Amino acid sequence: SEASVLSKATATAHAGDLYLGSAALYFLGSRTAFVKERRELSLPYSSIADVRKKSGKLPASKGITLTLAGGRGPASVVLTGFAAPNHVRHLLETLVSRCSPLLARERLTENVALRSKFGLEHDPSLFVLAEFGCALVHAEGSSKGKLYVTQRYLCFKGSLFGRETRAVYAFDEVLSVEPCESPAPNSISLACSTSEE
């Protein structure tokens, strides 16, 4: 995946390619007319203490901040320029949590907020596996928002004419998931034992 790396210690950006291995991430900077030397970075997942969303107004400024655990070098590394930054962030969270005793996904700020937002505080081990921009079609209309996938739930948060819509579907209540006819491309129908959306 193409990415940009900003090291807070040097405050300079480098464009290049990011490779995610089984135990480390690797960044190989691009050569340009202005940059003769390639910037290379190898970062073991075990050295990462935190993975956070980096917000921004422009898509190119959104990305991921990796907080490093002690040692020499920068205290954090910022990765930007992804076409799908949330997808890359959730993938990095998975890889880092497998290798680093410092990162507990369920304690990340975003996951604590998700459990609170959807009334799932009773399950403190839940964390976001993936999130997708989508719309939920219901009796009042179509609410544009986000679908969060956790280990045991599908959680939707959106709005319709300024009115907030929230829905939680437990996987053990899902009877079927099928493609459906809809004006929106890639639509699915979710049938649950409690309701059908």
CSV table of C-alpha atoms in Angstrom, one decimal:
chain,number,residue,atom,x,y,z
A,1,SER,CA,0.0,0.0,0.0
A,2,GLU,CA,1.3,3.5,-0.8
A,3,ALA,CA,1.8,5.6,2.3
A,4,SER,CA,3.6,8.6,3.7
A,5,VAL,CA,5.6,8.4,6.9
A,6,LEU,CA,6.1,11.4,9.1
A,7,SER,CA,8.6,10.9,11.8
A,8,LYS,CA,7.9,13.4,14.6
A,9,ALA,CA,11.5,13.6,15.6
A,10,THR,CA,12.5,14.9,12.1
A,11,ALA,CA,9.1,16.4,11.1
A,12,THR,CA,9.7,15.5,7.5
A,13,ALA,CA,7.4,13.5,5.3
A,14,HIS,CA,8.5,10.6,3.0
A,15,ALA,CA,6.4,9.0,0.3
A,16,GLY,CA,6.8,5.3,-0.4
A,17,ASP,CA,5.4,1.8,0.1
A,18,LEU,CA,4.3,0.2,3.3
A,19,TYR,CA,4.6,-3.6,3.7
A,20,LEU,CA,3.0,-5.4,6.6
A,21,GLY,CA,4.8,-8.6,7.6
A,22,SER,CA,3.9,-11.2,10.2
A,23,ALA,CA,6.2,-9.6,12.9
A,24,ALA,CA,7.1,-6.1,11.6
A,25,LEU,CA,6.1,-3.4,9.2
A,26,TYR,CA,8.5,-2.1,6.6
A,27,PHE,CA,8.5,1.2,4.8
A,28,LEU,CA,10.5,1.8,1.7
A,29,GLY,CA,10.6,5.4,0.6
A,30,SER,CA,10.4,6.4,-3.0
A,31,ARG,CA,13.2,8.0,-5.0
A,32,THR,CA,12.3,11.3,-6.7
A,33,ALA,CA,14.2,14.1,-8.4
A,34,PHE,CA,14.4,15.8,-5.0
A,35,VAL,CA,15.1,12.7,-2.8
A,36,LYS,CA,18.1,10.8,-3.9
A,37,GLU,CA,18.3,8.4,-0.9
A,38,ARG,CA,15.6,6.0,-0.1
A,39,ARG,CA,14.2,6.2,3.4
A,40,GLU,CA,13.8,2.7,4.9
A,41,LEU,CA,12.1,1.9,8.2
A,42,SER,CA,11.7,-1.5,9.8
A,43,LEU,CA,9.5,-1.5,12.9
A,44,PRO,CA,8.8,-4.7,14.9
A,45,TYR,CA,5.2,-4.9,16.1
A,46,SER,CA,6.5,-5.7,19.6
A,47,SER,CA,7.9,-2.2,19.9
A,48,ILE,CA,4.5,-0.5,19.3
A,49,ALA,CA,2.6,0.5,22.4
A,50,ASP,CA,-0.5,2.2,20.7
A,51,VAL,CA,-2.3,2.5,17.4
A,52,ARG,CA,-4.5,5.5,17.0
A,53,LYS,CA,-6.6,7.1,14.3
A,54,LYS,CA,-5.1,10.3,12.8
A,55,SER,CA,-8.0,12.6,11.8
A,56,GLY,CA,-7.8,15.4,9.3
A,57,LYS,CA,-9.9,17.5,7.0
A,58,LEU,CA,-8.4,16.2,3.8
A,59,PRO,CA,-8.3,12.5,2.9
A,60,ALA,CA,-4.5,12.6,2.4
A,61,SER,CA,-4.0,13.8,6.0
A,62,LYS,CA,-6.0,11.0,7.6
A,63,GLY,CA,-4.1,8.0,8.7
A,64,ILE,CA,-2.5,6.2,11.7
A,65,THR,CA,-0.3,7.2,14.6
A,66,LEU,CA,1.9,4.5,16.0
A,67,THR,CA,3.3,5.2,19.5
A,68,LEU,CA,6.5,3.4,20.2
A,69,ALA,CA,7.6,1.9,23.5
A,70,GLY,CA,10.8,3.7,24.8
A,71,GLY,CA,14.2,3.2,23.2
A,72,ARG,CA,16.1,5.4,20.9
A,73,GLY,CA,14.5,7.2,18.0
A,74,PRO,CA,11.1,8.9,17.5
A,75,ALA,CA,8.4,8.5,20.1
A,76,SER,CA,5.8,8.0,17.4
A,77,VAL,CA,5.5,7.4,13.7
A,78,VAL,CA,2.6,8.8,11.6
A,79,LEU,CA,1.4,7.0,8.5
A,80,THR,CA,-0.8,8.9,6.0
A,81,GLY,CA,-2.0,8.8,2.4
A,82,PHE,CA,-4.0,5.6,2.4
A,83,ALA,CA,-7.0,5.1,0.2
A,84,ALA,CA,-8.7,3.2,3.1
A,85,PRO,CA,-7.0,4.4,6.4
A,86,ASN,CA,-9.5,2.7,8.7
A,87,HIS,CA,-9.0,-0.7,7.0
A,88,VAL,CA,-5.2,-0.4,7.4
A,89,ARG,CA,-5.5,0.8,11.0
A,90,HIS,CA,-7.7,-2.2,12.0
A,91,LEU,CA,-5.3,-4.6,10.2
A,92,LEU,CA,-2.3,-3.0,12.0
A,93,GLU,CA,-4.2,-3.3,15.4
A,94,THR,CA,-4.7,-7.0,14.7
A,95,LEU,CA,-1.0,-7.6,13.8
A,96,VAL,CA,0.4,-5.5,16.6
A,97,SER,CA,-1.9,-7.0,19.3
A,98,ARG,CA,-0.6,-10.5,18.3
A,99,CYS,CA,3.0,-9.5,18.9
A,100,SER,CA,3.1,-6.7,21.4
A,101,PRO,CA,2.2,-7.3,25.1
A,102,LEU,CA,1.8,-3.5,25.3
A,103,LEU,CA,-1.3,-3.2,23.1
A,104,ALA,CA,-4.7,-4.4,24.3
A,105,ARG,CA,-7.2,-3.7,21.5
A,106,GLU,CA,-10.2,-3.7,23.9
A,107,ARG,CA,-8.6,-0.8,25.9
A,108,LEU,CA,-8.1,1.5,22.9
A,109,THR,CA,-10.1,4.7,23.2
A,110,GLU,CA,-12.1,4.1,20.1
A,111,ASN,CA,-13.2,0.6,21.3
A,112,VAL,CA,-14.2,1.9,24.8
A,113,ALA,CA,-16.2,4.7,23.1
A,114,LEU,CA,-17.9,2.1,20.7
A,115,ARG,CA,-19.0,0.0,23.7
A,116,SER,CA,-20.4,3.0,25.4
A,117,LYS,CA,-22.1,4.4,22.3
A,118,PHE,CA,-24.0,1.1,21.6
A,119,GLY,CA,-24.7,0.1,25.2
A,120,LEU,CA,-22.3,-2.8,25.1
A,121,GLU,CA,-20.3,-2.0,28.3
A,122,HIS,CA,-21.3,-5.5,29.7
A,123,ASP,CA,-18.8,-7.0,27.2
A,124,PRO,CA,-15.4,-5.3,27.9
A,125,SER,CA,-13.5,-7.6,25.5
A,126,LEU,CA,-15.3,-6.2,22.4
A,127,PHE,CA,-13.2,-4.3,19.8
A,128,VAL,CA,-13.8,-3.1,16.2
A,129,LEU,CA,-12.6,-5.6,13.6
A,130,ALA,CA,-13.6,-3.5,10.6
A,131,GLU,CA,-15.8,-0.4,9.8
A,132,PHE,CA,-17.6,0.5,6.6
A,133,GLY,CA,-19.4,3.6,5.3
A,134,CYS,CA,-22.9,2.5,4.3
A,135,ALA,CA,-26.6,3.2,4.6
A,136,LEU,CA,-29.2,1.4,6.7
A,137,VAL,CA,-32.6,1.2,5.1
A,138,HIS,CA,-35.5,1.1,7.6
A,139,ALA,CA,-39.1,2.1,7.9
A,140,GLU,CA,-38.4,5.9,8.1
A,141,GLY,CA,-36.0,5.9,5.2
A,142,SER,CA,-32.3,5.4,4.6
A,143,SER,CA,-29.8,6.5,7.2
A,144,LYS,CA,-26.2,7.2,6.0
A,145,GLY,CA,-23.5,6.2,8.5
A,146,LYS,CA,-21.0,3.6,9.5
A,147,LEU,CA,-21.2,-0.1,10.2
A,148,TYR,CA,-18.8,-1.4,12.8
A,149,VAL,CA,-18.1,-5.1,12.9
A,150,THR,CA,-17.0,-6.6,16.3
A,151,GLN,CA,-16.4,-10.2,17.3
A,152,ARG,CA,-20.1,-10.6,18.3
A,153,TYR,CA,-22.1,-7.7,16.9
A,154,LEU,CA,-22.8,-5.5,13.9
A,155,CYS,CA,-23.3,-2.0,15.1
A,156,PHE,CA,-24.7,0.8,12.9
A,157,LYS,CA,-24.6,4.6,13.6
A,158,GLY,CA,-25.9,7.1,11.1
A,159,SER,CA,-28.4,9.9,10.6
A,160,LEU,CA,-31.5,10.7,8.6
A,161,PHE,CA,-32.4,14.4,8.3
A,162,GLY,CA,-30.3,15.2,11.4
A,163,ARG,CA,-31.9,12.5,13.5
A,164,GLU,CA,-29.5,9.9,14.8
A,165,THR,CA,-30.0,6.2,14.0
A,166,ARG,CA,-28.4,3.4,16.0
A,167,ALA,CA,-28.8,-0.3,15.6
A,168,VAL,CA,-27.1,-3.3,17.1
A,169,TYR,CA,-27.4,-6.8,15.7
A,170,ALA,CA,-26.0,-9.8,17.6
A,171,PHE,CA,-24.5,-12.4,15.4
A,172,ASP,CA,-26.3,-15.2,17.3
A,173,GLU,CA,-29.6,-13.5,16.2
A,174,VAL,CA,-28.7,-13.3,12.5
A,175,LEU,CA,-30.7,-15.8,10.4
A,176,SER,CA,-29.4,-14.9,6.9
A,177,VAL,CA,-27.3,-12.4,5.0
A,178,GLU,CA,-28.1,-12.2,1.3
A,179,PRO,CA,-27.5,-9.8,-1.6
A,180,CYS,CA,-30.7,-7.9,-2.4
A,181,GLU,CA,-32.3,-5.7,-5.1
A,182,SER,CA,-31.8,-2.1,-4.3
A,183,PRO,CA,-31.0,1.2,-6.1
A,184,ALA,CA,-27.8,1.2,-4.0
A,185,PRO,CA,-24.9,-1.0,-5.3
A,186,ASN,CA,-23.6,-3.9,-3.2
A,187,SER,CA,-26.7,-4.0,-1.0
A,188,ILE,CA,-27.4,-6.8,1.4
A,189,SER,CA,-30.4,-7.9,3.4
A,190,LEU,CA,-29.9,-8.9,7.0
A,191,ALA,CA,-32.6,-11.1,8.5
A,192,CYS,CA,-32.5,-11.4,12.3
A,193,SER,CA,-34.7,-13.3,14.8
A,194,THR,CA,-35.6,-9.9,16.3
A,195,SER,CA,-36.2,-7.8,13.1
A,196,GLU,CA,-35.4,-7.5,9.4
A,197,GLU,CA,-33.3,-4.6,7.9
